[in-house]
Amino acid sequence: MSVYVGKSVPRRDTRLKATGEARYTADLALPFMLHAAVLRSPYPHARLLRVDTSRAEALPGVRAVITARDASGVKWGVFRYTRDQEFLARDRVRYIGEEIAAVAADTEEIAQEAVALIAVEYERLPAVFDPLDAIADGAPRIHDHAERNINIHVPIHVGDVDAAWDACDHVHTEMTRSEEESYFMTEPYAVLAHCDRQGTVEVWMPNASPHTKAKGLANALELPVSKVHVRHVAIGGAFGGRSDMFPGEYITALLSRKTRRPVRLVYTREENSIAVRQGHSMVVESRFGFKKDGTLHAVDVTCHMDGGAYSSTGPIATSVPFLCFEQTYRVANVRYNGYRVYTNKPIRGMIRTHGRAWACNVDMQLDLAAEALGLDPIEIRLKNALKTGDHTPTQSHIPSMASHETIRAVAEASRFREKWKRLPPWHGIGIGCVSVMSGFPMGIRGGSAAMVKFDEDGGVHLISGVVDNGQGNEGVVLQIAAEALGVPIDQIQLTASATEITPIDQGAYSQATTLVSGNAVRLACEDARRQLFEVAADVLEASAEDLELADGKVFVKGSPARAVPLAKVVRSGLLKGKSVIGHGSFGPNVDQRREWIQNPKGQLSAAFSYGSAVVEVRVDPETGFVDVLDVWASHDCGKAINPKEVEGQMDGGVAMGGHGGILLEALRWHEGANLNTNFLDYKIPLAPDMPPIHNFIVEADDPVGPFGAKEGGLSISMCTAQAYANAIAHAIGTHIREFPHTPDRVLDTIEAREGTEDEAS
Amino acid sequence: MLRLPPTRWTRPPSLDAAVAALGEPGARALAGGTDLVVALKNRTGRPQCLVSLADACPAGIDTGGGGWAIGAATTLWDLERWTAPPSVAAIPEAARSVAAPPIRSRATVGGNLCLDTRCVFYNQSAFWRSGRPPCRKAGGEVCHAVPGGDRCHAVFSADLPPALAAVGARVRVAGPDGERRKDVADLYTGQGLAPLALAAAEVVLSADVPALSGRSGSAFEKIRARRGLDFAAASAAVWVEAGDDGACRSARVVLGAVDSGPVRVARAEEALQGSLLEPEALETAADAARRAARPVKNADFTPAYRRKVVGVAVKRAASRAWQRAVGAREASS
Amino acid sequence: MSTPRKIVLALTVNGQDHDLLVEPRRTLLEVLREELGLTGAKEGCGTGGCGTCTVLIDGRPARACLTLAADVQGASVLTIEGLADALDGDLHPIQRAFVDAHGIQCGFCTPGMILTAKALLDENPSPDEAEIRQALSGQVCRCTGYAKIVDSVQLAARRLAGEEETP
Ligand SMILES: Cc1cc2nc3c(=O)[nH]c(=O)nc-3n(C[C@H](O)[C@H](O)[C@H](O)COP(=O)(O)OP(=O)(O)OC[C@H]3O[C@@H](n4cnc5c(N)ncnc54)[C@H](O)[C@@H]3O)c2cc1C
Ligand code: SF4
Ligand code: FES
Ligand code: FES
């Protein structure tokens, strides 16, 4: 019986956030601090002929100006083979917003004014903004190394797709497109850096992996990792958009190194939109083959993603939509060609619902096949959903997956079968399913470790590399620690994401935190417990195996009166020269030989979650607006460490993936310039827009996850997107092939359909 | 942080002092600041002195003289709480549809009436605009929304003016030459570049709403991307009056956000007059509105879409206005 | 152009009077964060679209990023830092409700959200769900999907009305 795990205890950090006490990076100030501003390219593609900083340097109050001349020239890319980005452009800029120079000054106004005084002579170069244009003959080449501007090609082929079509009874081809989505975390990017005369660099910034930042920054600054201390700070959202390295931290650190003063750089909302990361736009062509009974037999997908000007997480981004598909539905013959293409647009990264055109294409294919084969949408999904014990085409074993349970949960709660094809005109209902991995191979940064130490009064210190972007990771490890130790949460002090102290951790990335970092914390606590029992065995004159720890007391199993408070155990240990320090280290069982491009096979992740959603809508046939009546979401997250927090992730997923992703959100462009960089023009859902959400947590305890936990929420973000799209299709009688389904597109589709019906009649 | 450019600020204690201050070169009126401050941060306006009108213009709704004088300094927060009779119900309805409560708390009626036209190629940061030649509204020669176009098509998307025009309100304006009144419709030039027909140093003092027949109703309908914050992609305000025979005796139809000023649509009004606002009449009015609209590619959604839905907005506003008119008639008889 | 002269500002923030010498171009948000060290109000956008800078001016929620500090002289400004002080406990009941009902994730929207909720509950102590969502329609939250924020406001309303005990 768990005492702390599985309970919806309020999160500790939220007390600070409710009172304004929580400090985000832009809230921090150090004595003698300078303020930075960055000069960015206003052009999508240009050669830099001359960068003259003299007038900026002469402005009173300016303390330093840097350009590529001051930079190490080390290039960034997540993989050795994708290092293509310098943090300050040397001779060429490839997107609007690319960093050219930066200033540190006494005030932010002076820094901004100085930036305007830097004279740059550009030679404009032809630019390309669409991935299909970029791979066409004669397109301008963006990087010398990339022929046809292809940045990444992920080829996967399992079985024999070409031979498989003959065995299919229903074969259908679909083309879908999606525009870029954007993160719009409420906190704009910011960095505070201080290089001192010992040669150490302290840095604060919103991030999803302090240890990745420390390593990247150490490389770029040509310092040992031990000299770069990424510090803990409150973080205002990430959603995939804080994951890799950005020029901001390098530039700020360099300015601090040059001035020997702390420097703070705070991005504007526009900078956060164009100069951090954006989602990929995609063009997806799919061919699906089914057998008469609804069995999915063959799949061939080609996807072109607009990667923007640099690689970032390229190989991963190119693969993940495929992986989410192959974990969700069983298929014997499958081929995938994923291309990530360079364009002269801002750099793209992974975003919560990465690949809506991909994921929705899959569920559209399933609905169309069901229709053709006389099945209903639920049946065809139950028939093809992967289950516990199955393998994916690229050879991952699935240790736990309550796919059928989640599908049934939402189908029953929504009364899907009663409503399917029986709703009033312009009403529709749709379902979507997806499975998400809890972590994937990340080499030396794929594991996590934790430590637990004790104060003489029985207080507990937990030290873990986890980082909390708002999703509650700190709360998760605290609850796990409390459970594993048998100590109330309030007695545990957490030190997290401070690279000087915390051991390497993979970060809040790939949905691995709960499983990987959580397990490290569990193991550290179990280790500490074992040591405490050894000490307490002497005090209680009992054998260590017979001891138990609960409510901060060690006692003999079955006779709780024979107890000694934790504080006393700790002190007895100290008297004997034994300071109890628990240590736990965890590496997930993934195939380290698996590689995104060269070798995409083997165990991808230790665990796989599952999500299913049903959505009911009413479409206004005159305006194309979609009124979402209800959303039912069901999630196999393994054990829910904190059910209310899991629900919070599910709600957020419905908003971002479903409502925003399908109805509202898209970046708009004018010759490579992003037209909607702010909260007014980029439409993220508002409180009155959101429908009622009915959540169902299905706990298929995972054998590996801590107390059975996997990931929370991401699968809901994706499957709700699919369900939204299918519900709209049901309401208007046809699928819309472009995402998002904004009212103008919905209305155009309705009118086009009415037009063809008129012709037919 | 987005910073404001250096500027002076003054808060004249009276209307006369304000008019005088506004006569200085580089002076600009500041009311709630909810639009002007954004413009300053984007450097689309660079006044040398901001003249706060807080003590110069009246605030609140004055009921003397048979109608209502809505002071220019009245906040939209207060205006949306006005329990207006059905004849002018479009006014609080329009106020309620502006932005969001924490903006309406400071946004004023005067600022809404004098809102600048908007364009997605113009309402951008100085950095954004630096990457291309300045457009006409920014003092240049080109238009990014309508390449080759010979004028600025920036869109007028304030929500109160269509509602005020539909109920036949007039504005009271004061300037160096004293006070004058004009129809709300005449406050606008229809030009994207300079949308207001105001002379230098003139300020709007109030919107004067006439007392209208007890058998009339008005409504405002706004099509926007989300249920908050967003400017209209298209809007319509309709006022209708029921005659003794139960049919519509007179009507006023004004569109918002589909041109560089509010657009009054006489043909839509004709379609409603004499009708019972049955579907055919509404459809005719909607078509007339669609023909009168001149949206271009510079706001939310495609121009073709905005043209279509401005018709829907007319139908919905007209139906609701008619229900109010008929309801009011029944209540009074 | 010569730099315009600084002006003397008399501001009342969280019940405390301040005399400040600032440039007239200063927004209320800049003054709160940079002159008074009250960083609870955030700049999520600076152009009115997000609501993270929302504070109460004379009891009404307002965008501090669009308000000139000079324009709020004589008014009373309440920031998130001033909300709890007014009462005995360490958290105001609305703050406590946001914690208890899991209405906070990353927390960046929270100060503006809580203050906007306070203005709503002061005017309308028992709002229905639609009224709550409308009142919050200018406060963007990217994390929560608003469901538990609405729960939090409802919980706060019940507790303030004495219908439910605070544990
Ligand atoms: C996020 C956001 C969303 C918005 N959404 C909407 C919306 O949906 N609908 C809408 O209509 N508006 C919207 N606005 C714009 C703005 O908030 C409103 O139009 C508001 O009513 C403007 O009033 P104000 O008092 O703040 O004007 P200010 O910004 O102070 O002034 C606006 C203009 O009017 C002039 N002016 C002000 N008062 C007078 C006067 N008495 N006489 C002469 N000139 C004067 C000023 O010089 C300035 O040019 C939005 C703004 C933001 C930031
Ligand atoms: S319509 Fe043309 S000229 Fe007018 S603001 Fe837009 S781009 Fe500039
Ligand atoms: S900072 Fe976004 S509204 Fe003020
Ligand atoms: S909790 Fe993160 S934005 Fe609201």
PDB file of C-alpha atoms and ligand atoms in Angstrom, chain A residues 186 269 679, chain B residues 41 103 229, chain C residues 29 42-54 62-66 138-139, ligand 3:
ATOM      1  CA  THR A 186       4.506  32.086 -21.417  1.00  0.00           C
ATOM      2  CA  ARG A 269       8.311  37.727 -27.251  1.00  0.00           C
ATOM      3  CA  PHE A 679       0.059  36.310 -28.368  1.00  0.00           C
TER       4      PHE A 679
ATOM      5  CA  LYS B  41       6.931  49.964 -28.416  1.00  0.00           C
ATOM      6  CA  ILE B 103      -7.582  45.747 -21.265  1.00  0.00           C
ATOM      7  CA  LEU B 229      -8.567  39.113 -27.091  1.00  0.00           C
TER       8      LEU B 229
ATOM      9  CA  LEU C  29       5.558  47.011 -15.200  1.00  0.00           C
ATOM     10  CA  LYS C  42       5.931  39.213 -15.557  1.00  0.00           C
ATOM     11  CA  GLU C  43       6.555  40.409 -19.059  1.00  0.00           C
ATOM     12  CA  GLY C  44       5.301  37.564 -21.220  1.00  0.00           C
ATOM     13  CA  CYS C  45       4.868  39.779 -24.278  1.00  0.00           C
ATOM     14  CA  GLY C  46       4.917  43.473 -23.457  1.00  0.00           C
ATOM     15  CA  THR C  47       2.132  44.158 -25.941  1.00  0.00           C
ATOM     16  CA  GLY C  48      -1.052  43.308 -24.093  1.00  0.00           C
ATOM     17  CA  GLY C  49      -1.650  39.837 -25.456  1.00  0.00           C
ATOM     18  CA  CYS C  50      -0.759  37.454 -22.646  1.00  0.00           C
ATOM     19  CA  GLY C  51      -1.838  38.801 -19.280  1.00  0.00           C
ATOM     20  CA  THR C  52       1.227  37.755 -17.297  1.00  0.00           C
ATOM     21  CA  CYS C  53       1.774  41.395 -16.294  1.00  0.00           C
ATOM     22  CA  THR C  54      -1.753  41.870 -14.972  1.00  0.00           C
ATOM     23  CA  ALA C  62      -5.031  45.938 -15.838  1.00  0.00           C
ATOM     24  CA  ARG C  63      -2.059  45.334 -18.086  1.00  0.00           C
ATOM     25  CA  ALA C  64       0.971  46.795 -16.360  1.00  0.00           C
ATOM     26  CA  CYS C  65       2.915  46.538 -19.618  1.00  0.00           C
ATOM     27  CA  LEU C  66       0.555  48.968 -21.383  1.00  0.00           C
ATOM     28  CA  GLY C 138      -7.361  37.694 -21.486  1.00  0.00           C
ATOM     29  CA  GLN C 139      -5.081  35.551 -19.342  1.00  0.00           C
TER      30      GLN C 139
HETATM   31  S1  FES D   3       3.193  41.301 -20.752  1.00  0.00           S
HETATM   32 FE1  FES D   3       1.793  40.266 -22.024  1.00  0.00          FE
HETATM   33  S2  FES D   3       0.008  41.423 -21.592  1.00  0.00           S
HETATM   34 FE2  FES D   3       1.482  42.541 -20.547  1.00  0.00          FE
END
